[in-house]
Coordinates of C-alpha atoms in Angstrom, one line a residue:
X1 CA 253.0 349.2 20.6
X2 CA 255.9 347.5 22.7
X3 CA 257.9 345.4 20.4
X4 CA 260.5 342.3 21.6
X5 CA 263.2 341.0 19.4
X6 CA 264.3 337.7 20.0
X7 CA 267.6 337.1 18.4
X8 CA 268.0 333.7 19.2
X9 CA 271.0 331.1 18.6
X10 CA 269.6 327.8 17.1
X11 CA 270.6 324.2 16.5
X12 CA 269.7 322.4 13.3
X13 CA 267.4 319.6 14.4
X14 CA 267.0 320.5 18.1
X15 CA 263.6 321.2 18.3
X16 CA 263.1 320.9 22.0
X17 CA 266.1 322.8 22.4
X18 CA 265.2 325.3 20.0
X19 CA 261.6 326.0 21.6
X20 CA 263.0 325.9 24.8
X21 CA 264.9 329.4 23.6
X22 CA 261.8 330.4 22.3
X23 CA 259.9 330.3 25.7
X24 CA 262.4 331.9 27.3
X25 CA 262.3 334.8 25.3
X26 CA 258.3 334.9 25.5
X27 CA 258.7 334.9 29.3
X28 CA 260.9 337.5 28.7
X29 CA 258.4 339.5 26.4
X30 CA 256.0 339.0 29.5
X31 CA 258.5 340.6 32.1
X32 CA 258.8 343.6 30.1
X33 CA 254.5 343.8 28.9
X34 CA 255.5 343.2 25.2
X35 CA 252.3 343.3 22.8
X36 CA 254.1 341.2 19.9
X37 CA 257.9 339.4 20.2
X38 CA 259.4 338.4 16.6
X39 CA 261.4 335.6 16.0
X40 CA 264.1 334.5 13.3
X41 CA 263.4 332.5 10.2
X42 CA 263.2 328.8 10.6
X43 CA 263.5 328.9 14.4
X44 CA 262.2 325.8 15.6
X45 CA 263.5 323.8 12.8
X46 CA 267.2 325.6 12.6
X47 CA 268.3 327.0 9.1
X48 CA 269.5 325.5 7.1
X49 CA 268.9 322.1 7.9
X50 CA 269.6 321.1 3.9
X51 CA 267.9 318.0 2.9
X52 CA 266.5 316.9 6.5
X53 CA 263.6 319.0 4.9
X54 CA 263.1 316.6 2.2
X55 CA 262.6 314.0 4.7
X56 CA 259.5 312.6 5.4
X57 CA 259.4 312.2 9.4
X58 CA 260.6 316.3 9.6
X59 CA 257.6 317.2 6.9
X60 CA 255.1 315.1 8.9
X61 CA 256.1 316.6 12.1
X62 CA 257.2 320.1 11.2
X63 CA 254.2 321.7 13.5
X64 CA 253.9 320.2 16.6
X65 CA 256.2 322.1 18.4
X66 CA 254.3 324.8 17.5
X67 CA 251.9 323.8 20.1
X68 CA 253.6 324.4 23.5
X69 CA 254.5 327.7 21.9
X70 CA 250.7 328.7 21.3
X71 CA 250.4 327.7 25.0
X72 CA 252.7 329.9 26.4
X73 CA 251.5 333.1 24.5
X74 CA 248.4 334.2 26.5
X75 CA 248.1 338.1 26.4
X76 CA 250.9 338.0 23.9
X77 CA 251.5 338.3 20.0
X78 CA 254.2 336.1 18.6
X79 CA 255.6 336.1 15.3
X80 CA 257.6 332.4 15.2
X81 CA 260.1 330.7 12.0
X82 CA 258.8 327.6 10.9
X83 CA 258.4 325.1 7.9
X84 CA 255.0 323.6 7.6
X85 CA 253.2 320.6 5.4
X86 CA 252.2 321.5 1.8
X87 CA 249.1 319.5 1.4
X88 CA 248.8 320.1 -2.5
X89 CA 249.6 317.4 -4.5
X90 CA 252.1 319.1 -6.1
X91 CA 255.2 321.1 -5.2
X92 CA 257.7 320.7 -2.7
X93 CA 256.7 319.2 0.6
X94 CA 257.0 321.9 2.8
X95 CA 256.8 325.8 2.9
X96 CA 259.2 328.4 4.7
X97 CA 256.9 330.2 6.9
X98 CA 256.2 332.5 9.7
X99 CA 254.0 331.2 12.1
X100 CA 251.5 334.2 13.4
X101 CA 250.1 333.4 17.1
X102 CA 247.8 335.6 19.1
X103 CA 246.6 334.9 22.6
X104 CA 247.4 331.3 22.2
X105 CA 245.6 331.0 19.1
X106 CA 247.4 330.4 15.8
X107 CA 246.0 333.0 13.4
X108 CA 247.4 331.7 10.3
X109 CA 251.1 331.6 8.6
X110 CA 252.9 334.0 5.9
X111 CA 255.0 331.7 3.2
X112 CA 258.0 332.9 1.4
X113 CA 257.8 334.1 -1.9
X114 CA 261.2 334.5 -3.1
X115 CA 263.1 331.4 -2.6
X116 CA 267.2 332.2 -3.1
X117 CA 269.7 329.5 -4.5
X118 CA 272.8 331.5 -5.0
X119 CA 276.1 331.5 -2.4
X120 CA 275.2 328.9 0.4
X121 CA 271.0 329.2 -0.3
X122 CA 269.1 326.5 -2.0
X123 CA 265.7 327.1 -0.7
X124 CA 263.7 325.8 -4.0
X125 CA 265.2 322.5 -3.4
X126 CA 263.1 322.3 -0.6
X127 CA 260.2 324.9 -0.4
X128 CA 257.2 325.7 -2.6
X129 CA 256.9 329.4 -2.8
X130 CA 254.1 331.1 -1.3
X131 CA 250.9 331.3 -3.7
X132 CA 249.8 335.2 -2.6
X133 CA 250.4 337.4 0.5
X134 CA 248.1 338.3 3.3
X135 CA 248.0 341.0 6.5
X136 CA 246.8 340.0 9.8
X137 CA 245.0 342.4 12.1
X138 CA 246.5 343.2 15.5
X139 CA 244.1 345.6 17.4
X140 CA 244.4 348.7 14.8
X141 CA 247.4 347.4 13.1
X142 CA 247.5 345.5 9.8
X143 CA 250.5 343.5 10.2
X144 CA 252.3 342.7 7.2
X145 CA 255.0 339.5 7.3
X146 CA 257.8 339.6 4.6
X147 CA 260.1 336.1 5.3
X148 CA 263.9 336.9 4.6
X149 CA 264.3 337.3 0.8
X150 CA 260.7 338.2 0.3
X151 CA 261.8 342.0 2.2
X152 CA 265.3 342.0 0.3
X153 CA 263.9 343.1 -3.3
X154 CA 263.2 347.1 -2.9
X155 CA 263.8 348.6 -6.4
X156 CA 264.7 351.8 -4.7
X157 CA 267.2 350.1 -3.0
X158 CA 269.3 348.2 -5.1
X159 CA 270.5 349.1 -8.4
X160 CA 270.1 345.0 -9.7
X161 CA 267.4 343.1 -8.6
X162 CA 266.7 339.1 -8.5
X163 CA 263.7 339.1 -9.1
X164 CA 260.6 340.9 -10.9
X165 CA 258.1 341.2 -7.8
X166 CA 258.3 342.7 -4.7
X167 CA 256.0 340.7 -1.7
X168 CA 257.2 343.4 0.9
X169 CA 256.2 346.4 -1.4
X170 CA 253.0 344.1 -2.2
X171 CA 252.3 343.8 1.5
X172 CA 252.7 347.6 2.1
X173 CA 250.6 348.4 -0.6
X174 CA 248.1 346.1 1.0
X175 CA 248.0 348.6 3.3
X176 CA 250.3 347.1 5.8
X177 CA 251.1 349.8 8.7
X178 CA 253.7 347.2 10.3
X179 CA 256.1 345.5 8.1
X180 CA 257.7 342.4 9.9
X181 CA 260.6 340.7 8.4
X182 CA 262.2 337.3 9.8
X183 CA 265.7 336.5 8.3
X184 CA 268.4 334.2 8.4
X185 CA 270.7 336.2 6.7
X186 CA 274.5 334.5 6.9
X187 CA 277.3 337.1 8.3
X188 CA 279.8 338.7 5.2
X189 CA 281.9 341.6 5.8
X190 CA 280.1 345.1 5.4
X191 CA 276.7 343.5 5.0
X192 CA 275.4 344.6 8.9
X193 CA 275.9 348.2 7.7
X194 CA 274.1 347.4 4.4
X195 CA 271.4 345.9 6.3
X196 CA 270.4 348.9 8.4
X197 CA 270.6 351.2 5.3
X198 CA 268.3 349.0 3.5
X199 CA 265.8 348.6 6.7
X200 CA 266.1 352.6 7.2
X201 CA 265.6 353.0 3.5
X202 CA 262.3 351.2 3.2
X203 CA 260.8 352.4 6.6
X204 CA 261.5 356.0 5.8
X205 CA 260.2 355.6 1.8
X206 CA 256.9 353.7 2.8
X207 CA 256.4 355.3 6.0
X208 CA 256.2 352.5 8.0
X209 CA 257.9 351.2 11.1
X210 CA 259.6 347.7 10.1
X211 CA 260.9 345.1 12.2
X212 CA 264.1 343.4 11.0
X213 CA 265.0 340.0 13.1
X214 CA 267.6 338.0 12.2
X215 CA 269.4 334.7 13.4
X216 CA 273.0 334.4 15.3
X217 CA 275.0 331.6 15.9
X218 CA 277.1 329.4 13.5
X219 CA 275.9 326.1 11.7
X220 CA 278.4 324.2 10.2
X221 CA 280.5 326.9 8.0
X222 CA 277.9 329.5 8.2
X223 CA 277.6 332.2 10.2
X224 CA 274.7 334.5 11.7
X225 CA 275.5 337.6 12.9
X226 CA 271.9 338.9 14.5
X227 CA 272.4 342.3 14.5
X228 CA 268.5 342.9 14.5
X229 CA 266.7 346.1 13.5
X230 CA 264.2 347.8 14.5
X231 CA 263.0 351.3 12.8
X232 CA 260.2 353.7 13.0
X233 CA 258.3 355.2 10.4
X234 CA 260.4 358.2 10.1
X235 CA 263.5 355.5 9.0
X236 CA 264.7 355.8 13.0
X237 CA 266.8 353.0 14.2
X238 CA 265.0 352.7 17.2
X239 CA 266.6 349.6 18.6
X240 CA 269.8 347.8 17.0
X241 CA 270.8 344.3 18.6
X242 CA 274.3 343.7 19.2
X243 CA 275.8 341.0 16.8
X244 CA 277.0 337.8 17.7
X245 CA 275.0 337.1 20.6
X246 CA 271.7 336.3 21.6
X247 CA 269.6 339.2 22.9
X248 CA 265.9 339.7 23.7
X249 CA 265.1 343.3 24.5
X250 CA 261.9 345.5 24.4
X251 CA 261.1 348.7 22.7
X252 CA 258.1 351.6 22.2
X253 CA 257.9 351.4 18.5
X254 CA 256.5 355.5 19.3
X255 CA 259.5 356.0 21.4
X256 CA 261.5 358.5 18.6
X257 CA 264.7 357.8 20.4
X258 CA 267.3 356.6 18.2
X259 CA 269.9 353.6 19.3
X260 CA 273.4 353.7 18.4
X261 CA 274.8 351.1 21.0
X262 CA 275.2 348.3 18.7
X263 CA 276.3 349.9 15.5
X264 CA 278.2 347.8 13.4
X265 CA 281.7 348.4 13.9
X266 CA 284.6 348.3 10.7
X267 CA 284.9 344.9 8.8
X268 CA 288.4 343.3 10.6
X269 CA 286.8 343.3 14.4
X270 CA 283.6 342.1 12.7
X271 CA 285.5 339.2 11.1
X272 CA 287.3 338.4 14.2
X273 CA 284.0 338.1 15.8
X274 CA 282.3 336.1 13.6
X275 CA 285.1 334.0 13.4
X276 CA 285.2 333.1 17.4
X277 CA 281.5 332.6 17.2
X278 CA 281.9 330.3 14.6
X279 CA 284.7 328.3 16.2
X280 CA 282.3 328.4 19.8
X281 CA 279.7 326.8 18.1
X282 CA 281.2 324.6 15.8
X283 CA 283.0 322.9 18.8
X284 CA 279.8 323.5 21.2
X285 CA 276.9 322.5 18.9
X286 CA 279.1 319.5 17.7
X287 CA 279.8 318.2 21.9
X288 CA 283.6 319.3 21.4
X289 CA 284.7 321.2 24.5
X290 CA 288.8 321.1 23.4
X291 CA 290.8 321.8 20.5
X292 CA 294.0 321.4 19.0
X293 CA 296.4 323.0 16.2
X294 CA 299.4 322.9 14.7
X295 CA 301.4 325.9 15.8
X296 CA 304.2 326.1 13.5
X297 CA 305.6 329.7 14.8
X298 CA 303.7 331.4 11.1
X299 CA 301.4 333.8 11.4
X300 CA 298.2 331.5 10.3
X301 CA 298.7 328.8 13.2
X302 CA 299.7 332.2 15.5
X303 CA 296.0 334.3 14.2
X304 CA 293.8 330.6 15.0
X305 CA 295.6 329.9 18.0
X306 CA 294.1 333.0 19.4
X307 CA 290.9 332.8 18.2
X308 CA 290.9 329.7 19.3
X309 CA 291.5 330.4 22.6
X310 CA 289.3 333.7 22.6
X311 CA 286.3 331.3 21.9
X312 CA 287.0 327.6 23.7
X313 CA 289.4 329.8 26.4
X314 CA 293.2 329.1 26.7
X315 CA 292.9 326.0 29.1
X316 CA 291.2 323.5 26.6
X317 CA 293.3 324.5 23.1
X318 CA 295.9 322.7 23.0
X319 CA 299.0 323.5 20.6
X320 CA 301.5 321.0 18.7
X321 CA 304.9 322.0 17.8
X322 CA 306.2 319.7 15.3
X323 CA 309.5 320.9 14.3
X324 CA 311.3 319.2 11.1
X325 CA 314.8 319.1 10.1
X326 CA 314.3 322.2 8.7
X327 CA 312.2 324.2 11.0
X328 CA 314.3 327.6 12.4
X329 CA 314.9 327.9 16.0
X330 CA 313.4 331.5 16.1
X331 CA 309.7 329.6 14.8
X332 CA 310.0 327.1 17.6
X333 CA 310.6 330.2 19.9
X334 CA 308.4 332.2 18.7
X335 CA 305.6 329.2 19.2
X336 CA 306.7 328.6 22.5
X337 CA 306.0 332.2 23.4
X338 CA 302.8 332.8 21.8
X339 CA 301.4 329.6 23.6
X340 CA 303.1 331.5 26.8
X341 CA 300.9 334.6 26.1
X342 CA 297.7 332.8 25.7
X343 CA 298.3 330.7 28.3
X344 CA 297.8 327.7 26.0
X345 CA 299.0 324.2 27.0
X346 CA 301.7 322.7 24.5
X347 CA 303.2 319.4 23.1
X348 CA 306.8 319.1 21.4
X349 CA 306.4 316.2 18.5
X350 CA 309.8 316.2 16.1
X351 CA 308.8 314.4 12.7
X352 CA 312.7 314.2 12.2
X353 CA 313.1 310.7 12.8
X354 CA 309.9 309.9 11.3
X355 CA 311.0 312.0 8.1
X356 CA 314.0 310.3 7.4
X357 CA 313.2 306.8 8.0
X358 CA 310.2 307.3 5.3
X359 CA 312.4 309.1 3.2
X360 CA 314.6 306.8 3.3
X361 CA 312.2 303.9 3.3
X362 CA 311.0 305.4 -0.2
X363 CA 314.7 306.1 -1.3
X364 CA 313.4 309.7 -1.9
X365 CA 315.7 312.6 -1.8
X366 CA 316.7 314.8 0.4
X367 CA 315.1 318.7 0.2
X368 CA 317.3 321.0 -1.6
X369 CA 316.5 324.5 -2.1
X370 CA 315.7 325.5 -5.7
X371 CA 314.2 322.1 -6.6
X372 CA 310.7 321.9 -7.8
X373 CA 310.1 318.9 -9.7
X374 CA 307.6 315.9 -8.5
X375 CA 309.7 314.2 -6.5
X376 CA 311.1 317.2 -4.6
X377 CA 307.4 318.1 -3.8
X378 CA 306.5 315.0 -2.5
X379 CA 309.2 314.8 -0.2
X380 CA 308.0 318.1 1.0
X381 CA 304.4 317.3 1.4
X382 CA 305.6 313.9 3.4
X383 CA 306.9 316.5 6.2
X384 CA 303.1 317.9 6.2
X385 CA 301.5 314.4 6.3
X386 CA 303.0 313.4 9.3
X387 CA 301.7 316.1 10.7
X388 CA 299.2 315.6 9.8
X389 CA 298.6 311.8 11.1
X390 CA 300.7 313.5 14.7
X391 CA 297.3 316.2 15.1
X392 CA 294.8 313.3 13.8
X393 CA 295.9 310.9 16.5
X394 CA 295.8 313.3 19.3
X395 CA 292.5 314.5 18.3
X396 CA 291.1 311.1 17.8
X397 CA 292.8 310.1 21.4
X398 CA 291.3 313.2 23.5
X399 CA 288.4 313.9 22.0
X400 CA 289.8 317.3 20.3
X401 CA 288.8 319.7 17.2
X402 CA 291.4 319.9 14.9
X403 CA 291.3 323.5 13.9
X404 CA 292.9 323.6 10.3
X405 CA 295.0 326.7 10.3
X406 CA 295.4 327.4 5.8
X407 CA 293.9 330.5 4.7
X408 CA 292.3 331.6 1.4
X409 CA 294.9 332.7 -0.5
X410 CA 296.8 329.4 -0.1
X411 CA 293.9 327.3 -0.6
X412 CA 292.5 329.1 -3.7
X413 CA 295.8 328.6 -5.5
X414 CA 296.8 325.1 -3.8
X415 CA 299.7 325.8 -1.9
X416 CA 298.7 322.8 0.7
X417 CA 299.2 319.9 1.4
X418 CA 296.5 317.6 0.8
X419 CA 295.8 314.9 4.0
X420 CA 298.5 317.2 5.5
X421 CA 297.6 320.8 6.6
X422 CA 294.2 320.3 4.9
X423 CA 293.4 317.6 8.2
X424 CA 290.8 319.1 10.6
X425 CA 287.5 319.4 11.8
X426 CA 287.2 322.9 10.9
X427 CA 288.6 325.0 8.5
X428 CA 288.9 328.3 10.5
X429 CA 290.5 330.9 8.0
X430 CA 290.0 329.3 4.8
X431 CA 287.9 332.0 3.6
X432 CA 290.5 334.6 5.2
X433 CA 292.8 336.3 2.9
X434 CA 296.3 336.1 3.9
X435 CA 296.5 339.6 4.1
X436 CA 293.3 339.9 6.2
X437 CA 295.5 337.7 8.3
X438 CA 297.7 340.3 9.0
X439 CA 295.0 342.7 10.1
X440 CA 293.6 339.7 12.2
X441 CA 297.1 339.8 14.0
X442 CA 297.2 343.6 14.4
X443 CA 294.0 343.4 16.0
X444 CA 294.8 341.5 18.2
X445 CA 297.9 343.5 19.4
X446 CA 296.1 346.4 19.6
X447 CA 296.0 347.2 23.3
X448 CA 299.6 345.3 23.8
X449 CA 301.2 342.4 22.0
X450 CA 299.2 338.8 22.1
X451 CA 301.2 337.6 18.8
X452 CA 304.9 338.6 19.1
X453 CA 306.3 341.0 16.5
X454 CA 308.6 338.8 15.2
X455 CA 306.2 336.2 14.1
X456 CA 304.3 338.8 12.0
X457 CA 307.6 340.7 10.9
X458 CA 308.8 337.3 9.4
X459 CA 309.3 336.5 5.7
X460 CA 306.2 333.7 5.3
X461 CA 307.4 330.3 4.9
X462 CA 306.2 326.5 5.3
X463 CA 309.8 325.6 6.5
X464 CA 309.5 322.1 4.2
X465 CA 313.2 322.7 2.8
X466 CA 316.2 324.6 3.2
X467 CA 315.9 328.1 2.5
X468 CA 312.1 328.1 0.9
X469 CA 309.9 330.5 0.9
X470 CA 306.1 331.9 -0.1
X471 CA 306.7 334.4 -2.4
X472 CA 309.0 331.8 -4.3
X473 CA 305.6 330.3 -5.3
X474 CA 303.2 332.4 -5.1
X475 CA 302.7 335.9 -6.1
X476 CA 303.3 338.2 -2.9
X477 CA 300.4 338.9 -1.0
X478 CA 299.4 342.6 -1.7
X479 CA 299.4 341.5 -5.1
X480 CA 297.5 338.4 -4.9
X481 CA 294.7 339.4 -2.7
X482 CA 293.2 342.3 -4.4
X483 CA 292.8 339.8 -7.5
X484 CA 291.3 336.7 -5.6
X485 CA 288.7 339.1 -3.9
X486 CA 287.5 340.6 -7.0
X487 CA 287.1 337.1 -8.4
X488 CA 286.0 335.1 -5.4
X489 CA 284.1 338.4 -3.8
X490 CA 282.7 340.4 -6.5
X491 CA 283.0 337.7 -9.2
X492 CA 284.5 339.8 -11.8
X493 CA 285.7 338.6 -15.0
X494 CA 289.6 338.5 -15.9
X495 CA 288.7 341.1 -18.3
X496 CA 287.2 343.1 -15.6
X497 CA 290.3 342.5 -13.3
X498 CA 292.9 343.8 -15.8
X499 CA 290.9 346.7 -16.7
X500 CA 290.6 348.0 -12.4
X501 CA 294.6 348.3 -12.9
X502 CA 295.9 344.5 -12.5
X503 CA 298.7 343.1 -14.8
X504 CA 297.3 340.5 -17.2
X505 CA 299.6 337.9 -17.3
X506 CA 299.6 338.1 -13.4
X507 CA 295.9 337.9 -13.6
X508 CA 295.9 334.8 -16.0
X509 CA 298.2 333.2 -13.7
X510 CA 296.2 333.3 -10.7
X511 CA 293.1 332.5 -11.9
X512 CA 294.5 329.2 -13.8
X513 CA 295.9 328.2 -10.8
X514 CA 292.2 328.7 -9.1
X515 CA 290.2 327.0 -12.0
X516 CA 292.9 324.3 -12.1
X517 CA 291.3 320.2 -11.4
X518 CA 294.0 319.8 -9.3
X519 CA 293.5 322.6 -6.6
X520 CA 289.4 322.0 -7.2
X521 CA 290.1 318.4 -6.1
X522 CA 291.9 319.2 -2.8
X523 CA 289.2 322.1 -1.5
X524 CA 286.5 319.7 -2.4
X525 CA 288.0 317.9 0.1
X526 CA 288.6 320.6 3.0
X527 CA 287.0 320.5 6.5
X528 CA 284.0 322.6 7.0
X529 CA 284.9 326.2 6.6
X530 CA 283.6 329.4 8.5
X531 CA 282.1 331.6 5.7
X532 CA 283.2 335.8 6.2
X533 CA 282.9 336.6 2.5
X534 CA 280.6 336.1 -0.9
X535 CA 281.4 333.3 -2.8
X536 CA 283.3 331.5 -0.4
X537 CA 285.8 328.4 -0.8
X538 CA 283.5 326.1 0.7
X539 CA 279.3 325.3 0.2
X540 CA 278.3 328.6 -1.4
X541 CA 281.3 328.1 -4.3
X542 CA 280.5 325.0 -6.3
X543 CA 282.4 324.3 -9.1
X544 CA 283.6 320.7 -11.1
X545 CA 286.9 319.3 -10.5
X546 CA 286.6 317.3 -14.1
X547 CA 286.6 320.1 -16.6
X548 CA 288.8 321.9 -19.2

């Protein structure tokens, strides 16, 4: 049997959009005399399209695009993500499903079992679960269709399961002799290697060839990496699509030659290009075609500013230099030559004048290093907020993103300024740990230097007053990050923190300054953030501001 993936990149709500990708890819699967071409879950509809699927237009039209797909699949199988009506009276509206058409006849639809609603899912607030499982006969093959979650439960596999049942083991001992699963399973570091373990895994233990497709492309702060699967019976990896791009491509499932030209690489490039992706179709899918930033000669701004560029290209990203009073002369140098390198176009906006009118508008003091009472902090921040209103305008008046440019460990502990460095469209490394920042940089100087030396050799500081400093208020780095991504990451206890080797009343620390209402009240109110990790600061983390 010739198998097609098609690893497509989907818009929430663009149905004629989204089906025209579809056809493509079919025409495709012609070209190459395909017998069955897979898609992701939720295709035509894009996932996740949150509570559009509660609405009653979407339920009432969720299959008509379904017809010019049957239409174009003559002498072709088609496996297709879709929701569809539940006519019961009860339940939720609409099932996830796959859609299962054969020669330009719909055969009949698979419905998810296992509906997730941890990290950024929250499928039972809009699907009914499937009420039993089915296979579907294609010539001497019984196909069996597992959607997303309903493959990701092997008890051989993982040492803690969700949930008690198993509808891909159900399906295979059904006596399914082709397991197909359709995913839209969101990009976090390491999890493209764990994928193709788990697909090799359950191919090689049931003896049956499995084909894995998943979505790319970002929506909003998530972020679909593809990296599609295909393995034979003998737990083969046949075919392995390349992440962060579409791809439509053609295998023997009989062929017994393995592919290694997409294996996922280490966890920093990965980030890097999920991030770019993210940031292309943030700006793309939202009719952005330029950007700006604040480029304040740090190594945050420095790491966005070439991301930036590496997704929207140099020309249309547009950097502001906003020096204060108290900005050094080697960050304003070292802005102006990074923007040199990436070829980016920049702006000069002092806040000086603007700083000390206000300042002395509000007969506020002057900053003085040392001080760290109220008043000294809002003087600070007021530097920030005019920045912040400088990017705001400029993005309002040219139509540009404003790419916030905080990361993680900043954000978690709520070293920011709210309605200052917190403005943007798009939060692009606030779910980047400071010190993944730094690998971010090296990176990117790998083959010869895009961010000078001197602005990642430099002591890190928001330059707000005379002599200040990071690590005057917060822990330094190399100690802070291993502690945030144990409790962000692997959502270990303090308990369980102190006992892998950290300090306790460094521990306590941190995580009171995460937990606090105050810092809860500012990320509720971030831009949308690009989503690299578990438990993320942004829609998979939910927590109260109002608590004790």
């Amino acid at each position: 049997m010739r198998v097609t993936i098609g690893q497509i990149n989907t818009t929430n709500g663009d149905y004629q959009g989204n089906v025209a990708r579809i056809l493509i890819a079919i025409e495709q699967a012609k070209k190459d005399h395909s017998d069955l071409i897979v898609f992701p879950e939720v295709t035509i509809q894009g996932y996740t399209s949150l509570d559009w699927f509660l609405d009653s237009d979407v339920v009432r039209a969720a299959l008509d695009p379904l017809n010019e797909i049957i239409a174009a699949t003559k002498g072709l199988t088609a496996i297709v993500g879709t929701v569809r009506p539940n006519d019961q009276a009860t339940g939720r509206r609409l099932y996830n499903s796959a859609a299962i058409i054969r020669d330009q006849t719909l055969v009949g639809f698979a419905d998810k079992t296992l509906l997730p609603e941890y990290d950024v899912f929250d499928d039972p607030r809009y699907f009914e679960p499937a009420p039993e499982r089915r296979l579907f006969k294609l010539d001497n093959c019984n196909l069996g269709v597992a959607v997303c979650e309903d493959f990701w439960n092997d008890k051989t596999f993982w040492k803690q399961r969700l949930y008690p049942n198993d509808p891909a083991q159900e399906l295979i001992e059904m006596g399914a002799n082709l397991l197909i699963s359709i995913n839209a399973s969101p990009f976090n570091k390491g999890k493209m290697g764990m994928r193709c373990d788990m697909v090799s895994h359950r191919a090689k233990s049931a003896r049956v060839p499995i084909i894995f497709v998943n979505l790319v492309g970002g929506n909003d702060g998530v972020i679909f990496d593809g990296a599609s699967i295909i393995a034979d019976r003998h737990g083969k990896i046949i075919l392995q699509a390349p992440p962060f791009a579409e791809f439509v491509e053609t295998v023997d499932l009989d062929c017994g030659i393995p592919d290694a030209r997409f294996l996922p690489g280490n966890d920093i490039e990965t980030v890097r290009q999920a991030l770019v992706l993210g940031i292309r179709d943030y700006a793309g899918k939202n009719r952005f075609t330029k950007a700006i930033l604040g480029l304040s000669g740090g190594i945050d701004s420095a790491v966005v500013a070439a991301l930036a560029s590496e997704a929207l290209g140099p020309e249309n990203v547009l950097a502001a230099m906003m020096p204060s009073p108290y900005s050094s002369r080697g960050s304003i140098d070292d802005s102006v030559e990074l923007a040199h390198r990436l070829g980016m176009k920049t702006v000069e906006e002092p806040i000086g004048d603007a700083f000390h009118a206000l300042r002395n508008q509000l007969d506020l003091p002057e900053p003085k290093a040392g001080n760290s009472g109220a008043v000294e902090h809002a003087v600070e921040n007021l530097q920030s907020r005019l920045r912040g209103n400088i990017l705001m305008t400029i993005s309002n008046a040219e139509n540009r993103l404003l790419l916030s440019t905080g990361n993680k460990s900043e954000l978690a502990l709520g070293y920011c300024t709210l309605y200052g460095d917190t403005n943007g469209g798009l939060a692009v490394i606030g779910d980047v740990l400071k010190t993944e920042v730094y690998e971010l940089a090296r990176l990117y100087n790998r083959e010869r230097e895009v961010i000078p030396q001197s602005i990642i050799d430099k002591r890190p500081s928001a330059e707000l007053a005379p002599g200040q400093f990071d690590d005057q208020s917060l822990p330094p780095y190399d100690e802070l990050d291993p502690i945030l991504k144990l409790y962000f990451e692997q959502k270990q206890s303090p308990d369980e923190i102190i006992a892998a080797g950290h300090d306790p009343n460094l521990v306590y620390d941190i995580l009171n300054k995460v937990e606090s209402p105050v810092n809860e009240f500012k990320r509720r109110q971030l831009p949308p953030t690009l989503i690299i990790s578990r438990n993320a600061i942004g829609i998979g983390r939910r927590r109260p501001v109002t608590h004790r």
